[in-house]
Amino acid sequence: METELIAGIAPLENDAALLQSLEEVVNPHFGGSDMVIGLRNQDGKLYRRITVSGLGNFLGAVEALAGSGLTDELEHATGMRERCDAIFSMA
């Protein structure tokens, strides 16, 4: 798993806890195509991109973020938006 903070954009207050929950579910030994998850802050700005390898890791990360109370804006969309396969924000 790789993460990228977008310069000048404030993260969510619980960003560290979100990253910890992802570390617990993403297995670095699994491979596959890279998939990108974006996180929006309370102002609606994309502040972080998270890259995971493989569908299993992607689905695990999506479940962990949804379990943290975030909503996937792209759940019913097709294709990427803002270079992300999923974008999570506060509901």
Tab-separated table of N, CA and C in Angstrom:
chain	number	residue	atom	x	y	z
A	1	MET	N	0.848	-1.168	0.000
A	1	MET	CA	0.000	0.000	0.000
A	1	MET	C	0.895	1.233	0.000
A	2	GLU	N	0.565	2.152	-0.862
A	2	GLU	CA	1.270	3.425	-0.914
A	2	GLU	C	0.253	4.540	-0.739
A	3	THR	N	0.656	5.601	-0.038
A	3	THR	CA	-0.240	6.734	0.124
A	3	THR	C	0.454	8.014	-0.332
A	4	GLU	N	-0.352	8.944	-0.780
A	4	GLU	CA	0.154	10.234	-1.238
A	4	GLU	C	-0.754	11.330	-0.688
A	5	LEU	N	-0.183	12.204	0.141
A	5	LEU	CA	-0.923	13.378	0.599
A	5	LEU	C	-0.829	14.445	-0.476
A	6	ILE	N	-1.916	15.130	-0.716
A	6	ILE	CA	-1.925	16.207	-1.696
A	6	ILE	C	-1.559	17.491	-0.965
A	7	ALA	N	-0.508	18.126	-1.402
A	7	ALA	CA	0.047	19.300	-0.723
A	7	ALA	C	-0.983	20.417	-0.593
A	8	GLY	N	-0.991	21.012	0.584
A	8	GLY	CA	-1.828	22.174	0.829
A	8	GLY	C	-3.274	21.875	1.164
A	9	ILE	N	-3.651	20.589	1.240
A	9	ILE	CA	-5.036	20.217	1.539
A	9	ILE	C	-5.057	19.560	2.926
A	10	ALA	N	-5.880	20.081	3.813
A	10	ALA	CA	-5.961	19.558	5.185
A	10	ALA	C	-6.616	18.176	5.189
A	11	PRO	N	-6.042	17.234	5.948
A	11	PRO	CA	-6.647	15.895	6.041
A	11	PRO	C	-7.812	15.877	7.027
A	12	LEU	N	-8.559	14.789	6.992
A	12	LEU	CA	-9.596	14.561	7.997
A	12	LEU	C	-8.939	14.423	9.371
A	13	GLU	N	-9.670	14.766	10.402
A	13	GLU	CA	-9.130	14.661	11.759
A	13	GLU	C	-8.773	13.223	12.123
A	14	ASN	N	-9.510	12.264	11.589
A	14	ASN	CA	-9.267	10.850	11.909
A	14	ASN	C	-8.403	10.148	10.849
A	15	ASP	N	-7.619	10.904	10.110
A	15	ASP	CA	-6.802	10.338	9.036
A	15	ASP	C	-5.873	9.232	9.542
A	16	ALA	N	-5.219	9.451	10.672
A	16	ALA	CA	-4.288	8.439	11.201
A	16	ALA	C	-5.028	7.140	11.522
A	17	ALA	N	-6.230	7.244	12.088
A	17	ALA	CA	-7.014	6.048	12.408
A	17	ALA	C	-7.459	5.333	11.133
A	18	LEU	N	-7.804	6.101	10.106
A	18	LEU	CA	-8.190	5.491	8.823
A	18	LEU	C	-7.019	4.716	8.227
A	19	LEU	N	-5.841	5.313	8.254
A	19	LEU	CA	-4.658	4.628	7.716
A	19	LEU	C	-4.351	3.364	8.513
A	20	GLN	N	-4.518	3.423	9.834
A	20	GLN	CA	-4.281	2.245	10.672
A	20	GLN	C	-5.242	1.118	10.304
A	21	SER	N	-6.515	1.456	10.065
A	21	SER	CA	-7.488	0.415	9.703
A	21	SER	C	-7.131	-0.203	8.355
A	22	LEU	N	-6.586	0.602	7.449
A	22	LEU	CA	-6.164	0.066	6.149
A	22	LEU	C	-4.946	-0.841	6.293
A	23	GLU	N	-4.006	-0.443	7.133
A	23	GLU	CA	-2.805	-1.271	7.359
A	23	GLU	C	-3.190	-2.658	7.865
A	24	GLU	N	-4.278	-2.733	8.619
A	24	GLU	CA	-4.709	-4.010	9.194
A	24	GLU	C	-5.335	-4.946	8.166
A	25	VAL	N	-5.878	-4.411	7.080
A	25	VAL	CA	-6.570	-5.269	6.107
A	25	VAL	C	-5.818	-5.474	4.800
A	26	VAL	N	-4.893	-4.591	4.471
A	26	VAL	CA	-4.165	-4.707	3.210
A	26	VAL	C	-2.970	-5.636	3.406
A	27	ASN	N	-2.897	-6.662	2.574
A	27	ASN	CA	-1.818	-7.642	2.652
A	27	ASN	C	-0.761	-7.310	1.596
A	28	PRO	N	0.448	-6.942	2.028
A	28	PRO	CA	1.484	-6.558	1.062
A	28	PRO	C	1.967	-7.716	0.187
A	29	HIS	N	1.620	-8.947	0.551
A	29	HIS	CA	2.060	-10.108	-0.217
A	29	HIS	C	1.124	-10.441	-1.372
A	30	PHE	N	-0.059	-9.827	-1.377
A	30	PHE	CA	-0.990	-10.025	-2.489
A	30	PHE	C	-0.619	-9.079	-3.614
A	31	GLY	N	-0.837	-9.509	-4.824
A	31	GLY	CA	-0.514	-8.668	-5.967
A	31	GLY	C	-1.702	-8.527	-6.883
A	32	GLY	N	-1.454	-7.887	-7.980
A	32	GLY	CA	-2.495	-7.657	-8.968
A	32	GLY	C	-2.380	-6.244	-9.488
A	33	SER	N	-3.395	-5.831	-10.191
A	33	SER	CA	-3.406	-4.483	-10.743
A	33	SER	C	-3.561	-3.461	-9.624
A	34	ASP	N	-2.882	-2.330	-9.787
A	34	ASP	CA	-3.005	-1.253	-8.816
A	34	ASP	C	-4.374	-0.591	-8.931
A	35	MET	N	-4.957	-0.282	-7.790
A	35	MET	CA	-6.225	0.436	-7.725
A	35	MET	C	-6.041	1.585	-6.745
A	36	VAL	N	-6.689	2.713	-7.039
A	36	VAL	CA	-6.473	3.937	-6.265
A	36	VAL	C	-7.757	4.351	-5.552
A	37	ILE	N	-7.600	4.664	-4.267
A	37	ILE	CA	-8.707	5.132	-3.441
A	37	ILE	C	-8.381	6.552	-2.995
A	38	GLY	N	-9.336	7.455	-3.171
A	38	GLY	CA	-9.160	8.829	-2.732
A	38	GLY	C	-9.940	9.097	-1.458
A	39	LEU	N	-9.417	10.021	-0.646
A	39	LEU	CA	-10.109	10.464	0.559
A	39	LEU	C	-10.354	11.965	0.460
A	40	ARG	N	-11.577	12.373	0.758
A	40	ARG	CA	-11.929	13.795	0.788
A	40	ARG	C	-11.995	14.278	2.234
A	41	ASN	N	-11.619	15.550	2.426
A	41	ASN	CA	-11.733	16.137	3.760
A	41	ASN	C	-13.130	16.706	3.966
A	42	GLN	N	-13.344	17.328	5.105
A	42	GLN	CA	-14.671	17.859	5.428
A	42	GLN	C	-15.082	19.007	4.509
A	43	ASP	N	-14.139	19.611	3.783
A	43	ASP	CA	-14.450	20.666	2.821
A	43	ASP	C	-14.737	20.114	1.426
A	44	GLY	N	-14.686	18.783	1.286
A	44	GLY	CA	-14.954	18.149	-0.004
A	44	GLY	C	-13.767	18.110	-0.937
A	45	LYS	N	-12.573	18.407	-0.413
A	45	LYS	CA	-11.363	18.406	-1.251
A	45	LYS	C	-10.625	17.079	-1.105
A	46	LEU	N	-10.183	16.543	-2.217
A	46	LEU	CA	-9.395	15.310	-2.217
A	46	LEU	C	-8.039	15.618	-1.588
A	47	TYR	N	-7.707	14.944	-0.486
A	47	TYR	CA	-6.448	15.232	0.210
A	47	TYR	C	-5.469	14.062	0.204
A	48	ARG	N	-5.934	12.851	-0.101
A	48	ARG	CA	-5.039	11.691	-0.088
A	48	ARG	C	-5.453	10.709	-1.162
A	49	ARG	N	-4.440	10.103	-1.800
A	49	ARG	CA	-4.640	8.971	-2.702
A	49	ARG	C	-3.914	7.775	-2.107
A	50	ILE	N	-4.600	6.646	-2.088
A	50	ILE	CA	-4.052	5.401	-1.548
A	50	ILE	C	-4.047	4.381	-2.673
A	51	THR	N	-2.904	3.788	-2.938
A	51	THR	CA	-2.783	2.779	-3.985
A	51	THR	C	-2.612	1.413	-3.336
A	52	VAL	N	-3.483	0.482	-3.721
A	52	VAL	CA	-3.380	-0.895	-3.246
A	52	VAL	C	-3.243	-1.807	-4.467
A	53	SER	N	-2.613	-2.953	-4.257
A	53	SER	CA	-2.417	-3.910	-5.348
A	53	SER	C	-3.402	-5.058	-5.228
A	54	GLY	N	-4.166	-5.267	-6.271
A	54	GLY	CA	-5.070	-6.408	-6.334
A	54	GLY	C	-6.478	-6.109	-5.855
A	55	LEU	N	-7.408	-6.858	-6.444
A	55	LEU	CA	-8.820	-6.679	-6.130
A	55	LEU	C	-9.131	-7.027	-4.676
A	56	GLY	N	-8.511	-8.069	-4.142
A	56	GLY	CA	-8.758	-8.454	-2.751
A	56	GLY	C	-8.376	-7.342	-1.782
A	57	ASN	N	-7.219	-6.728	-1.996
A	57	ASN	CA	-6.801	-5.618	-1.144
A	57	ASN	C	-7.720	-4.410	-1.327
A	58	PHE	N	-8.127	-4.154	-2.559
A	58	PHE	CA	-9.029	-3.037	-2.829
A	58	PHE	C	-10.346	-3.235	-2.083
A	59	LEU	N	-10.938	-4.427	-2.203
A	59	LEU	CA	-12.213	-4.693	-1.537
A	59	LEU	C	-12.079	-4.637	-0.014
A	60	GLY	N	-10.973	-5.125	0.513
A	60	GLY	CA	-10.731	-5.036	1.952
A	60	GLY	C	-10.614	-3.588	2.419
A	61	ALA	N	-9.917	-2.777	1.641
A	61	ALA	CA	-9.767	-1.358	1.982
A	61	ALA	C	-11.110	-0.642	1.905
A	62	VAL	N	-11.891	-0.945	0.878
A	62	VAL	CA	-13.219	-0.332	0.732
A	62	VAL	C	-14.099	-0.687	1.930
A	63	GLU	N	-14.085	-1.939	2.352
A	63	GLU	CA	-14.876	-2.365	3.511
A	63	GLU	C	-14.416	-1.652	4.780
A	64	ALA	N	-13.105	-1.531	4.952
A	64	ALA	CA	-12.571	-0.872	6.153
A	64	ALA	C	-12.983	0.592	6.195
A	65	LEU	N	-12.906	1.277	5.075
A	65	LEU	CA	-13.283	2.693	5.044
A	65	LEU	C	-14.784	2.873	5.247
A	66	ALA	N	-15.580	2.010	4.632
A	66	ALA	CA	-17.032	2.073	4.830
A	66	ALA	C	-17.373	1.776	6.294
A	67	GLY	N	-16.657	0.849	6.893
A	67	GLY	CA	-16.866	0.523	8.298
A	67	GLY	C	-16.466	1.646	9.238
A	68	SER	N	-15.676	2.578	8.741
A	68	SER	CA	-15.262	3.746	9.530
A	68	SER	C	-16.236	4.906	9.387
A	69	GLY	N	-17.331	4.663	8.671
A	69	GLY	CA	-18.358	5.691	8.534
A	69	GLY	C	-18.244	6.561	7.301
A	70	LEU	N	-17.331	6.218	6.393
A	70	LEU	CA	-17.182	6.990	5.161
A	70	LEU	C	-18.058	6.393	4.062
A	71	THR	N	-18.384	7.201	3.068
A	71	THR	CA	-19.221	6.780	1.953
A	71	THR	C	-18.422	6.835	0.655
A	72	ASP	N	-18.542	5.798	-0.163
A	72	ASP	CA	-17.871	5.750	-1.461
A	72	ASP	C	-18.722	6.486	-2.491
A	73	GLU	N	-18.248	7.635	-2.922
A	73	GLU	CA	-18.967	8.450	-3.902
A	73	GLU	C	-19.102	7.749	-5.252
A	74	LEU	N	-18.190	6.836	-5.536
A	74	LEU	CA	-18.163	6.188	-6.851
A	74	LEU	C	-18.731	4.776	-6.826
A	75	GLU	N	-19.419	4.424	-5.762
A	75	GLU	CA	-19.931	3.058	-5.609
A	75	GLU	C	-20.746	2.602	-6.821
A	76	HIS	N	-21.545	3.476	-7.391
A	76	HIS	CA	-22.396	3.100	-8.520
A	76	HIS	C	-21.930	3.714	-9.835
A	77	ALA	N	-20.731	4.262	-9.839
A	77	ALA	CA	-20.192	4.895	-11.050
A	77	ALA	C	-19.362	3.887	-11.835
A	78	THR	N	-19.152	4.182	-13.098
A	78	THR	CA	-18.243	3.382	-13.913
A	78	THR	C	-17.048	4.242	-14.271
A	79	GLY	N	-15.889	3.647	-14.242
A	79	GLY	CA	-14.679	4.373	-14.589
A	79	GLY	C	-14.125	5.172	-13.422
A	80	MET	N	-12.931	5.690	-13.638
A	80	MET	CA	-12.237	6.455	-12.613
A	80	MET	C	-12.700	7.913	-12.626
A	81	ARG	N	-12.553	8.566	-11.479
A	81	ARG	CA	-12.783	10.001	-11.341
A	81	ARG	C	-11.616	10.556	-10.535
A	82	GLU	N	-11.086	11.669	-10.970
A	82	GLU	CA	-9.979	12.323	-10.274
A	82	GLU	C	-8.822	11.346	-10.018
A	83	ARG	N	-8.582	10.461	-11.004
A	83	ARG	CA	-7.520	9.440	-10.949
A	83	ARG	C	-7.749	8.412	-9.843
A	84	CYS	N	-9.012	8.212	-9.433
A	84	CYS	CA	-9.337	7.268	-8.354
A	84	CYS	C	-10.405	6.272	-8.808
A	85	ASP	N	-10.272	5.030	-8.319
A	85	ASP	CA	-11.274	3.996	-8.558
A	85	ASP	C	-12.421	4.094	-7.553
A	86	ALA	N	-12.138	4.675	-6.395
A	86	ALA	CA	-13.135	4.913	-5.344
A	86	ALA	C	-12.735	6.207	-4.655
A	87	ILE	N	-13.722	6.975	-4.217
A	87	ILE	CA	-13.460	8.201	-3.463
A	87	ILE	C	-14.371	8.195	-2.243
A	88	PHE	N	-13.766	8.262	-1.063
A	88	PHE	CA	-14.523	8.224	0.179
A	88	PHE	C	-14.568	9.598	0.832
A	89	SER	N	-15.736	9.891	1.391
A	89	SER	CA	-15.930	11.146	2.108
A	89	SER	C	-16.882	10.901	3.266
A	90	MET	N	-16.988	11.894	4.155
A	90	MET	CA	-17.922	11.802	5.262
A	90	MET	C	-19.341	11.855	4.706
A	91	ALA	N	-20.211	11.024	5.259
A	91	ALA	CA	-21.605	10.965	4.779
A	91	ALA	C	-22.376	12.217	5.152
